[in-house]
PDB file of C-alpha atoms in Angstrom:
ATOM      1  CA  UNK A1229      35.304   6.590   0.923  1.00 51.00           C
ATOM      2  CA  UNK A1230      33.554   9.265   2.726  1.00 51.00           C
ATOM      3  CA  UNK A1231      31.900   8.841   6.040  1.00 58.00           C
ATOM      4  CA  UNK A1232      29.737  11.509   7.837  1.00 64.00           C
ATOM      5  CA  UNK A1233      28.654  11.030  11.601  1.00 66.00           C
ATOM      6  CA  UNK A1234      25.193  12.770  10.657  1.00 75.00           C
ATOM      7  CA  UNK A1235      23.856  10.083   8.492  1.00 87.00           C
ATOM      8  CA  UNK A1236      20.320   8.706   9.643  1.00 91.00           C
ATOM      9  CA  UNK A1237      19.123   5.569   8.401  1.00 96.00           C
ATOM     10  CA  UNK A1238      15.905   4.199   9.118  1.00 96.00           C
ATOM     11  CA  UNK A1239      13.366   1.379   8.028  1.00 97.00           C
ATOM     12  CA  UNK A1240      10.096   1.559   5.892  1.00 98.00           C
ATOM     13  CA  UNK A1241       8.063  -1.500   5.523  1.00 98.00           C
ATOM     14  CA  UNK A1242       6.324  -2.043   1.707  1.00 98.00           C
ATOM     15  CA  UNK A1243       4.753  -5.212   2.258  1.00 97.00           C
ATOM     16  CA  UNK A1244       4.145  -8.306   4.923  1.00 96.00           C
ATOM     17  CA  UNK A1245       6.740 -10.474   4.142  1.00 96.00           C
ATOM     18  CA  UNK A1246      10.048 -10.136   6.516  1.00 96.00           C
ATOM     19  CA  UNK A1247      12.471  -8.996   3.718  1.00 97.00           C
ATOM     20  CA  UNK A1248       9.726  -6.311   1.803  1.00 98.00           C
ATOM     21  CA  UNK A1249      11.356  -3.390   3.560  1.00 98.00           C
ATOM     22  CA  UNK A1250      13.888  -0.509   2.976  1.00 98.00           C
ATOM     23  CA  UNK A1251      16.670   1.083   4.725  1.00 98.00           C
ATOM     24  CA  UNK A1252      16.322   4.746   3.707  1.00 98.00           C
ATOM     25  CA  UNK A1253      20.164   6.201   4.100  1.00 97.00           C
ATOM     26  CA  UNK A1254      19.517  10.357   4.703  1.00 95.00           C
ATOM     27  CA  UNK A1255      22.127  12.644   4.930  1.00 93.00           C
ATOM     28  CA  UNK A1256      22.480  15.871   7.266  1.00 87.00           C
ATOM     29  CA  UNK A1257      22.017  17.920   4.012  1.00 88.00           C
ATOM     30  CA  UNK A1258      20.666  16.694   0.879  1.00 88.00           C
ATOM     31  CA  UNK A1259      23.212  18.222  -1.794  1.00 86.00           C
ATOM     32  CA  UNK A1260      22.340  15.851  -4.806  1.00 89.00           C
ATOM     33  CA  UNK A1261      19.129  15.724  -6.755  1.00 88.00           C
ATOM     34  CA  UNK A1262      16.652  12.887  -6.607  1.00 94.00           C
ATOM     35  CA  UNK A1263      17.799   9.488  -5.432  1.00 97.00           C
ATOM     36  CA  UNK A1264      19.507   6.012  -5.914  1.00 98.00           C
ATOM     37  CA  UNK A1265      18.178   3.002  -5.172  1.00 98.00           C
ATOM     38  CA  UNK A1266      20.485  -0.058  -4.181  1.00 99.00           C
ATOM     39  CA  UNK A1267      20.099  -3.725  -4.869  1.00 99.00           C
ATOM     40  CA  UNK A1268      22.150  -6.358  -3.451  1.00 98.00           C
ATOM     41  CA  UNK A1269      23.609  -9.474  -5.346  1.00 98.00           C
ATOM     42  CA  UNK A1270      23.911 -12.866  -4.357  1.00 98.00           C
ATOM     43  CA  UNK A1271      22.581 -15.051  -6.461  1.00 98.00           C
ATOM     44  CA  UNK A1272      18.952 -13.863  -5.707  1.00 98.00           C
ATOM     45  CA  UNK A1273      19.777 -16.470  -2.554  1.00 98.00           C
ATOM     46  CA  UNK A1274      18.381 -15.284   1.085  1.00 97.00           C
ATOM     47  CA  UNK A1275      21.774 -16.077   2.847  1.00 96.00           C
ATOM     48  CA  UNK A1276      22.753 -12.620   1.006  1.00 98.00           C
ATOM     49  CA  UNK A1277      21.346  -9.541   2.090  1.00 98.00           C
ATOM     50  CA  UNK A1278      21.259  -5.566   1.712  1.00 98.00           C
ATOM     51  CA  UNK A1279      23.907  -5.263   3.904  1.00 98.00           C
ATOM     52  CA  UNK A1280      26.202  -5.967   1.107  1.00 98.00           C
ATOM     53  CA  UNK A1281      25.279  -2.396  -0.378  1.00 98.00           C
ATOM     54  CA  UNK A1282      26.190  -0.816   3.465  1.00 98.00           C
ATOM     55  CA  UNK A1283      29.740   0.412   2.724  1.00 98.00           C
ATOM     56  CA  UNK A1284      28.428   2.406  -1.077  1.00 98.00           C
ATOM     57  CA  UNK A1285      25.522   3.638   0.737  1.00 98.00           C
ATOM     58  CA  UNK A1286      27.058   5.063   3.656  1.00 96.00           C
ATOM     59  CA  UNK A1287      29.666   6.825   0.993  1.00 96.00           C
ATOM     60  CA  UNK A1288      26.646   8.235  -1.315  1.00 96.00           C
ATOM     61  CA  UNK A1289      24.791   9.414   2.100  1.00 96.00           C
ATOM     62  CA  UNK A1290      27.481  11.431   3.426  1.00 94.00           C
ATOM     63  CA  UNK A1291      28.209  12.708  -0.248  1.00 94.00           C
ATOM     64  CA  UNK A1292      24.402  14.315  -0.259  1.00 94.00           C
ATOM     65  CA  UNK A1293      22.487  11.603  -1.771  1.00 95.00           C
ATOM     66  CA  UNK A1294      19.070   9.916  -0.458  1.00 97.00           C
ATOM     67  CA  UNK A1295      20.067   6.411  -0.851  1.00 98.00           C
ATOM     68  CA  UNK A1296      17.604   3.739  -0.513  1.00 98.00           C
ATOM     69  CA  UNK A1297      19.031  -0.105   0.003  1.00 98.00           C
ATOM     70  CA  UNK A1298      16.146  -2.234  -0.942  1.00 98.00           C
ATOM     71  CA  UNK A1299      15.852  -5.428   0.644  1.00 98.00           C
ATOM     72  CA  UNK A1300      13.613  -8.172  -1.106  1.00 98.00           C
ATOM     73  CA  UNK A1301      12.386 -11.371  -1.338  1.00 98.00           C
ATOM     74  CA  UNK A1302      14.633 -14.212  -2.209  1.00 98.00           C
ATOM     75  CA  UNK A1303      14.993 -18.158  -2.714  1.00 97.00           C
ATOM     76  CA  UNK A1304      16.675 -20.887  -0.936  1.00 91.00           C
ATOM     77  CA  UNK A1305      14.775 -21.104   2.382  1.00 82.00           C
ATOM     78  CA  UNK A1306      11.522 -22.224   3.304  1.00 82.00           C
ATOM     79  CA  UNK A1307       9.472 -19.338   3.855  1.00 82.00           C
ATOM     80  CA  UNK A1308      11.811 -16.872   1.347  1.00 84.00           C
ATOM     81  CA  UNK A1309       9.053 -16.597  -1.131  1.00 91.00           C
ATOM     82  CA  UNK A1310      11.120 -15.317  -4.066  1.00 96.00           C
ATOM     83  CA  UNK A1311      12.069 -16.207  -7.495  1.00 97.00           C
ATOM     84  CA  UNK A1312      10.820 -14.994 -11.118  1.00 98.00           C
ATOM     85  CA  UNK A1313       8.767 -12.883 -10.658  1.00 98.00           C
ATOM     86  CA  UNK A1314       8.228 -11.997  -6.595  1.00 97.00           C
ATOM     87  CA  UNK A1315      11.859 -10.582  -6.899  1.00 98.00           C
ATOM     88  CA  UNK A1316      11.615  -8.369  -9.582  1.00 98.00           C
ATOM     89  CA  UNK A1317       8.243  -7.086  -8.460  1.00 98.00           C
ATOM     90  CA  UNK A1318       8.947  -6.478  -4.929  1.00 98.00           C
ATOM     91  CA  UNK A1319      11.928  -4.448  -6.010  1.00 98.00           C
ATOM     92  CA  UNK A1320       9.685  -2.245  -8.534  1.00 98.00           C
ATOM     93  CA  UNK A1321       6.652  -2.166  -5.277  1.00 98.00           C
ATOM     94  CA  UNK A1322      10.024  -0.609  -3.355  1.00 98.00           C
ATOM     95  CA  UNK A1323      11.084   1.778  -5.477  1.00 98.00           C
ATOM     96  CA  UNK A1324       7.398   3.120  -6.306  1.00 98.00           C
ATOM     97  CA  UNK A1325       6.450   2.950  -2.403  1.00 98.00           C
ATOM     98  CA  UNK A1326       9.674   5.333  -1.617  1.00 98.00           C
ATOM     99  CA  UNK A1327       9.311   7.536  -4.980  1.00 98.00           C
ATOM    100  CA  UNK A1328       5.920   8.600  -3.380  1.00 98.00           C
ATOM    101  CA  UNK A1329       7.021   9.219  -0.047  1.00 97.00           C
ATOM    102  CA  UNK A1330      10.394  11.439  -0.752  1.00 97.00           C
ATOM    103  CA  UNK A1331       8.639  13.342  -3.484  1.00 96.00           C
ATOM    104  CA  UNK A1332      11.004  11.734  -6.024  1.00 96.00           C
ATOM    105  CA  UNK A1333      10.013  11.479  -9.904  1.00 97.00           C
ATOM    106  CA  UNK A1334      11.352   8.394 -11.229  1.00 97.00           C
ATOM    107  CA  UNK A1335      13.454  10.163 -13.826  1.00 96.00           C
ATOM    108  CA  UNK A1336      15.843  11.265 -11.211  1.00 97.00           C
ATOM    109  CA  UNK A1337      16.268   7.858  -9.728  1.00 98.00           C
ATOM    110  CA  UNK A1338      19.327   5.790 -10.302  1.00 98.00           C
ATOM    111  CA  UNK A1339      19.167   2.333  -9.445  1.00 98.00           C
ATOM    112  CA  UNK A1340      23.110   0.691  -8.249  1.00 98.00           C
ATOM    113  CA  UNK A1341      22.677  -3.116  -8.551  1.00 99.00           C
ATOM    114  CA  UNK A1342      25.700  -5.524  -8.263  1.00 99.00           C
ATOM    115  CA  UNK A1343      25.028  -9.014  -9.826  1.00 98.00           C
ATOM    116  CA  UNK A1344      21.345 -10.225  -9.138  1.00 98.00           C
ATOM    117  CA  UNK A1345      20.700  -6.652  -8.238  1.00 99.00           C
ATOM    118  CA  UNK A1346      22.061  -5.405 -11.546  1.00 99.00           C
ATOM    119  CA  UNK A1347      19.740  -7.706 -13.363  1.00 99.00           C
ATOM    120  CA  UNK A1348      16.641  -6.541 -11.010  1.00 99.00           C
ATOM    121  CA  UNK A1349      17.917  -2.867 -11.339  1.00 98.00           C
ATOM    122  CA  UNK A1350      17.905  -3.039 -15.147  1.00 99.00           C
ATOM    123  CA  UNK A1351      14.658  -4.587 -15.538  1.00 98.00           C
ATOM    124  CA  UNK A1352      13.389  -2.549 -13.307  1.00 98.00           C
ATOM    125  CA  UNK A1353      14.428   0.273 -14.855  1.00 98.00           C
ATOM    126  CA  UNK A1354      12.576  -0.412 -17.682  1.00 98.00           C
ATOM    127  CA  UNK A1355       9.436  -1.064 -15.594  1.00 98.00           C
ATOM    128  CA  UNK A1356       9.704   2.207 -13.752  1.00 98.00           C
ATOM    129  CA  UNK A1357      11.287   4.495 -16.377  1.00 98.00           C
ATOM    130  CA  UNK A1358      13.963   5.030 -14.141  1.00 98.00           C
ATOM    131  CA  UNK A1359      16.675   7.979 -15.111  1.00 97.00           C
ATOM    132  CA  UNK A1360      19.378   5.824 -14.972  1.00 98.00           C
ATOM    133  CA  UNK A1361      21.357   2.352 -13.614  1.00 98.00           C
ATOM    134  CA  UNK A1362      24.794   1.181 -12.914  1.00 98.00           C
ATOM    135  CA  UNK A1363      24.819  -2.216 -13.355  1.00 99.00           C
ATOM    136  CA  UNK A1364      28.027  -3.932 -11.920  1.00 99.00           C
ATOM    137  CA  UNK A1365      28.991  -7.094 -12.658  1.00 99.00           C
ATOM    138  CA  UNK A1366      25.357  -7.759 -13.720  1.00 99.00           C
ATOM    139  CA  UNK A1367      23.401 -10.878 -14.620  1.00 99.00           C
ATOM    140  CA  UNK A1368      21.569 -10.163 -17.982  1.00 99.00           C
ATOM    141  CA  UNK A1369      21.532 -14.101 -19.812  1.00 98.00           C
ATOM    142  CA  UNK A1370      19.387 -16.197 -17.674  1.00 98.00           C
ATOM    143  CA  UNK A1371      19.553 -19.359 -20.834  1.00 98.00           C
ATOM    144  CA  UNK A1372      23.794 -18.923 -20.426  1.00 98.00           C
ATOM    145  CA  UNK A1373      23.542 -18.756 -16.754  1.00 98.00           C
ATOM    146  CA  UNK A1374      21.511 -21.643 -16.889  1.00 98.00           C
ATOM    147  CA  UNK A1375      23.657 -23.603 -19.069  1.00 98.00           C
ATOM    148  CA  UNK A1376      26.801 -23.206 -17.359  1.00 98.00           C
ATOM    149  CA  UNK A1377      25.472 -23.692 -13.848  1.00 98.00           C
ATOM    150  CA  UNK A1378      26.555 -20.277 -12.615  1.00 98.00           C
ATOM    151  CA  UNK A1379      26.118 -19.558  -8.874  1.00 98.00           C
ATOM    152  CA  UNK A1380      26.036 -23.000  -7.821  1.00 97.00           C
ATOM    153  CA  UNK A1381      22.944 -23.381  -9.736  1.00 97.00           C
ATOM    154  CA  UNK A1382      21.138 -20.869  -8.603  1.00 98.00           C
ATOM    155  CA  UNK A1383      18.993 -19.804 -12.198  1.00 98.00           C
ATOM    156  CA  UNK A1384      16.573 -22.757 -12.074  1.00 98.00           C
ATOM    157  CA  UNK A1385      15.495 -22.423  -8.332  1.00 97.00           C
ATOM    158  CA  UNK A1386      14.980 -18.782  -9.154  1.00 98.00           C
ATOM    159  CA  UNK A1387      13.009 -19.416 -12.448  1.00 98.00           C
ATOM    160  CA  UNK A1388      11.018 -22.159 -10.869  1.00 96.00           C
ATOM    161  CA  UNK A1389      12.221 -24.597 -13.247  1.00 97.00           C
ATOM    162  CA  UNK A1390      14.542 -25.828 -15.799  1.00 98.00           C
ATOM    163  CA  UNK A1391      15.343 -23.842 -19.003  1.00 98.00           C
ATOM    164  CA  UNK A1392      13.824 -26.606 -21.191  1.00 97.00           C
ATOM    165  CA  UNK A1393      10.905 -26.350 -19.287  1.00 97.00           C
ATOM    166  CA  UNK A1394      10.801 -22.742 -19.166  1.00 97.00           C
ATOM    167  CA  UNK A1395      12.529 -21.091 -22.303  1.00 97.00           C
ATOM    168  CA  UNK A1396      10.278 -18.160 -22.601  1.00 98.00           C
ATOM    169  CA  UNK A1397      10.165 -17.523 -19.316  1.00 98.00           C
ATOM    170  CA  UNK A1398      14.282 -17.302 -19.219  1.00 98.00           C
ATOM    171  CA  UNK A1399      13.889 -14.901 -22.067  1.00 98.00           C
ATOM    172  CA  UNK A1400      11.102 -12.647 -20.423  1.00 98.00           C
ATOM    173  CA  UNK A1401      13.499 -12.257 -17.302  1.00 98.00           C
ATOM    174  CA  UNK A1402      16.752 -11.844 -19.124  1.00 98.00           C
ATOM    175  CA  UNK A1403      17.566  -8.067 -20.002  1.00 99.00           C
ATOM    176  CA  UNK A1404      19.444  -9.181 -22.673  1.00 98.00           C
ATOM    177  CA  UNK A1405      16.424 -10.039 -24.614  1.00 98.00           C
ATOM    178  CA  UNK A1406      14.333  -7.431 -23.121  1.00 98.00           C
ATOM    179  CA  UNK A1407      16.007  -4.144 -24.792  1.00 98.00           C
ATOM    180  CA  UNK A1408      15.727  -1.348 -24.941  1.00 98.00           C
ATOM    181  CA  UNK A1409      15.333  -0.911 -21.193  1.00 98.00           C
ATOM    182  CA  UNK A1410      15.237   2.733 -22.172  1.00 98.00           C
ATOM    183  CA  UNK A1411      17.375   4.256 -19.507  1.00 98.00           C
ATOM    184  CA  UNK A1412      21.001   5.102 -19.799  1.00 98.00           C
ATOM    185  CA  UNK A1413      23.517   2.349 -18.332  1.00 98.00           C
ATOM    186  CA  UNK A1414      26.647   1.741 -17.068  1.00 98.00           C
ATOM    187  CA  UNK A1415      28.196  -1.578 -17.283  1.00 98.00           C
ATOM    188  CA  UNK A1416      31.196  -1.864 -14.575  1.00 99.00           C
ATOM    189  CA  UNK A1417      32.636  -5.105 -14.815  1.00 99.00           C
ATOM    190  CA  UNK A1418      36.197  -7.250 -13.907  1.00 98.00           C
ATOM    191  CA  UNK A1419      37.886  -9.026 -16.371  1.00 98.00           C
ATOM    192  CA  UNK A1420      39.216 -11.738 -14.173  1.00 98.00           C
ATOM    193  CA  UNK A1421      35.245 -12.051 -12.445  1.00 98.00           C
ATOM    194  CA  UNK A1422      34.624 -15.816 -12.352  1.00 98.00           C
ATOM    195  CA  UNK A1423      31.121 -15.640 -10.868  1.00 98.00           C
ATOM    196  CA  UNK A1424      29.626 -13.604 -13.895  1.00 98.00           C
ATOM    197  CA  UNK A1425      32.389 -13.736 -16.722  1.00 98.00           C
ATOM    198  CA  UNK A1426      32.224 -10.253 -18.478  1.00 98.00           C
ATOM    199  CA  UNK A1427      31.864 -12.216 -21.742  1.00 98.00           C
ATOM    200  CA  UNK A1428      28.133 -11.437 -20.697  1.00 98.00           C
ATOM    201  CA  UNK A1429      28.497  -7.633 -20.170  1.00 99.00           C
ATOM    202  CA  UNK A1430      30.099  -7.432 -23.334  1.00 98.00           C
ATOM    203  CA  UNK A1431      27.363  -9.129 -25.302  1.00 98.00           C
ATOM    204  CA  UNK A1432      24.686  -7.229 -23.760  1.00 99.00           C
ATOM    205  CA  UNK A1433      26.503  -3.619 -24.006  1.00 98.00           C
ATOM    206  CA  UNK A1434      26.528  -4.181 -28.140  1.00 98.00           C
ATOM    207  CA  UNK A1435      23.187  -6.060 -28.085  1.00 98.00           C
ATOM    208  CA  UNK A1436      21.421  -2.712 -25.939  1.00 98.00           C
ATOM    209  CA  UNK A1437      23.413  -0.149 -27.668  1.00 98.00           C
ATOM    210  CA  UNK A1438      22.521  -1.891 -31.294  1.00 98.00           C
ATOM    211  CA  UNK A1439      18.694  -1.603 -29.983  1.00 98.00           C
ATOM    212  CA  UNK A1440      19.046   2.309 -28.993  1.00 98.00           C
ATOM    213  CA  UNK A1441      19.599   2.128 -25.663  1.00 98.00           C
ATOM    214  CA  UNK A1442      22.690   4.325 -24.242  1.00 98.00           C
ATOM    215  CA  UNK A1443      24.977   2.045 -22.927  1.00 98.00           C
ATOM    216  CA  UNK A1444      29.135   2.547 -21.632  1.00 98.00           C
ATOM    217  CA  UNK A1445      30.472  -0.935 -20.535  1.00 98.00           C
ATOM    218  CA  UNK A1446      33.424   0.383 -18.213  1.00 98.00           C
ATOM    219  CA  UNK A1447      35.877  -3.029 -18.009  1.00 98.00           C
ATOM    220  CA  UNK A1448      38.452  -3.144 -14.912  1.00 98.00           C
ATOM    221  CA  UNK A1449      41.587  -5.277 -15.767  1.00 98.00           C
ATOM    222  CA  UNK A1450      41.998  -7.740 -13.292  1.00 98.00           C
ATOM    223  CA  UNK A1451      39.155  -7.311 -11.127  1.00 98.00           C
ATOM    224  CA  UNK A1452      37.179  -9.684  -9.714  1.00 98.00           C
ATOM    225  CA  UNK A1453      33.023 -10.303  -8.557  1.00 98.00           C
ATOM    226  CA  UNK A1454      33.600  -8.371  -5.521  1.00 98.00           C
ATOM    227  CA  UNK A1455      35.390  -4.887  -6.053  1.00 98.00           C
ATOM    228  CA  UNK A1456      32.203  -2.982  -7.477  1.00 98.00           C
ATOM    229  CA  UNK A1457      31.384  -3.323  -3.338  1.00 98.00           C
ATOM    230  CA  UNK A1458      34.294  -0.937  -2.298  1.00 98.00           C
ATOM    231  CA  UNK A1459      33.637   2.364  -2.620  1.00 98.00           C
ATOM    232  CA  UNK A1460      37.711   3.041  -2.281  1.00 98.00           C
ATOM    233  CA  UNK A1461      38.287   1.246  -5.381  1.00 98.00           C
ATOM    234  CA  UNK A1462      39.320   3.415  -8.567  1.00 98.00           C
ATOM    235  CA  UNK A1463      36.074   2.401 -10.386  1.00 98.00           C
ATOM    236  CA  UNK A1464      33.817   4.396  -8.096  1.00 98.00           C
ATOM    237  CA  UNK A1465      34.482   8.253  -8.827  1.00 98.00           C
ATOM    238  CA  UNK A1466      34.120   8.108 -12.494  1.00 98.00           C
ATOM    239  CA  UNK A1467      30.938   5.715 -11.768  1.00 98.00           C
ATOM    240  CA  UNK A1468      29.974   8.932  -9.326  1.00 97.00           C
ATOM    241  CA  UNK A1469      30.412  11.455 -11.761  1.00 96.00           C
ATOM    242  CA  UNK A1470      28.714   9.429 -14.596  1.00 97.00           C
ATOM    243  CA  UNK A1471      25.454   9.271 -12.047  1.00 94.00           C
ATOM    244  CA  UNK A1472      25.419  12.438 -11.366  1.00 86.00           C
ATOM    245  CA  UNK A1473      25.787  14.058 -14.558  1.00 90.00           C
ATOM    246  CA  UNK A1474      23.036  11.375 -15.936  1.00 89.00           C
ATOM    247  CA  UNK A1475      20.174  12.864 -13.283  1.00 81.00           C
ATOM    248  CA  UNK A1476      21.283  16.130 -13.000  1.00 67.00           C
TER     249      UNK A1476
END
């Protein structure tokens, strides 16, 4: 991991709600072209937040990267105000809001989302035309999440309802059965992770790449929910080079 004592972060506000705001990560000297865009997992659940994403941005930062760690809204608390499709939209609002203000097109944005924030990053993606995402350990079946109670439950509350209830809905927020997202991907994910099984990044690599989209699903024997997080881990500097040589 790199660290650099000249990092600034600082906050920007996109909407009203408490968690509509951005940490903007700038280095001394920006060395990279355009930017990347984190988005924290968790089970879209508001006990989870963007610090999650501190250790990978403060690595990218002080490698010459703008980095922008997106907070959002989320569900499981009284006033979080987030589900299907508050999430999704407030991350897209975020993205567009700092775009504009850094001078960044979206084709030089990569979006890093780990879990709920790879399935926000990849539909967003799609919404934004973004140049690229790295997806780890990502959600993309909301119907097989559903049906095997993943993350303590968590699909329904987020959907607003059961999957009975609410099939096409499911499908409209499920990137597997929204491709081609139409930005490159890659897929990092453990083949001992519990919380997401990689049974799902392996359907949805062959179902996105069979629909055009360019997709490398990048599987780490042994690993778990939680490595993608550590920017010391062996994963990360082939996931670095595979960024930069997609927006460059």
């Amino acid at each position: 991991m790199v660290t650099d004592p000249g990092l600034q972060v600082h906050t920007t506000r996109y909407g009203e709600h408490e968690s509509q705001f951005v940490q903007t990560w700038r280095p001394r000297e920006l060395r990279k072209p355009g930017a990347v865009a984190l988005i924290h997992g968790g089970w879209w659940r508001e006990r989870f937040t963007l610090e999650l994403m501190n250790d990978l941005a403060r690595d990218l930062a002080s490698r010459g990267h703008l980095v922008w760690n997106l907070e959002f809204r989320r569900i499981d608390a009284p006033a979080a105000d987030g589900g299907w499709p508050s999430s999704l939209g407030d991350v897209v609002r975020s993205i567009g809001r700092m775009a504009q203000l850094d001078g960044v097109s979206a084709a030089s944005i990569v979006a890093i989302g780990h879990s709920a924030g790879g399935h926000l990053g990849l539909l967003a993606a799609r919404d934004l035309g973004l140049g690229g995402v790295v997806a780890l350990a990502p959600i993309t079946d909301l119907p097989r999440c559903a049906e095997a109670g993943l993350g303590e439950s968590a699909t329904p509350i987020f959907m607003g309802g059961t999957l009975a209830d609410n099939h096409a809905r499911y499908l409209d927020a499920s990137p597997l059965h929204q491709v081609p997202i139409g930005s490159s991907q890659l897929i990092v994910h453990g083949t001992a992770d519990v919380r997401v099984p990689v049974e799902h990044s392996r359907t949805y690599a062959e179902r996105a790449t069979s629909a055009g989209d360019r997709v490398h699903l990048a599987e780490v024997a042994d690993g778990d929910h939680m490595f993608v997080l550590d920017p010391a881990h062996a994963y990360w500097p082939p996931a670095l080079a595979w960024m930069q040589s997609t927006v460059s």
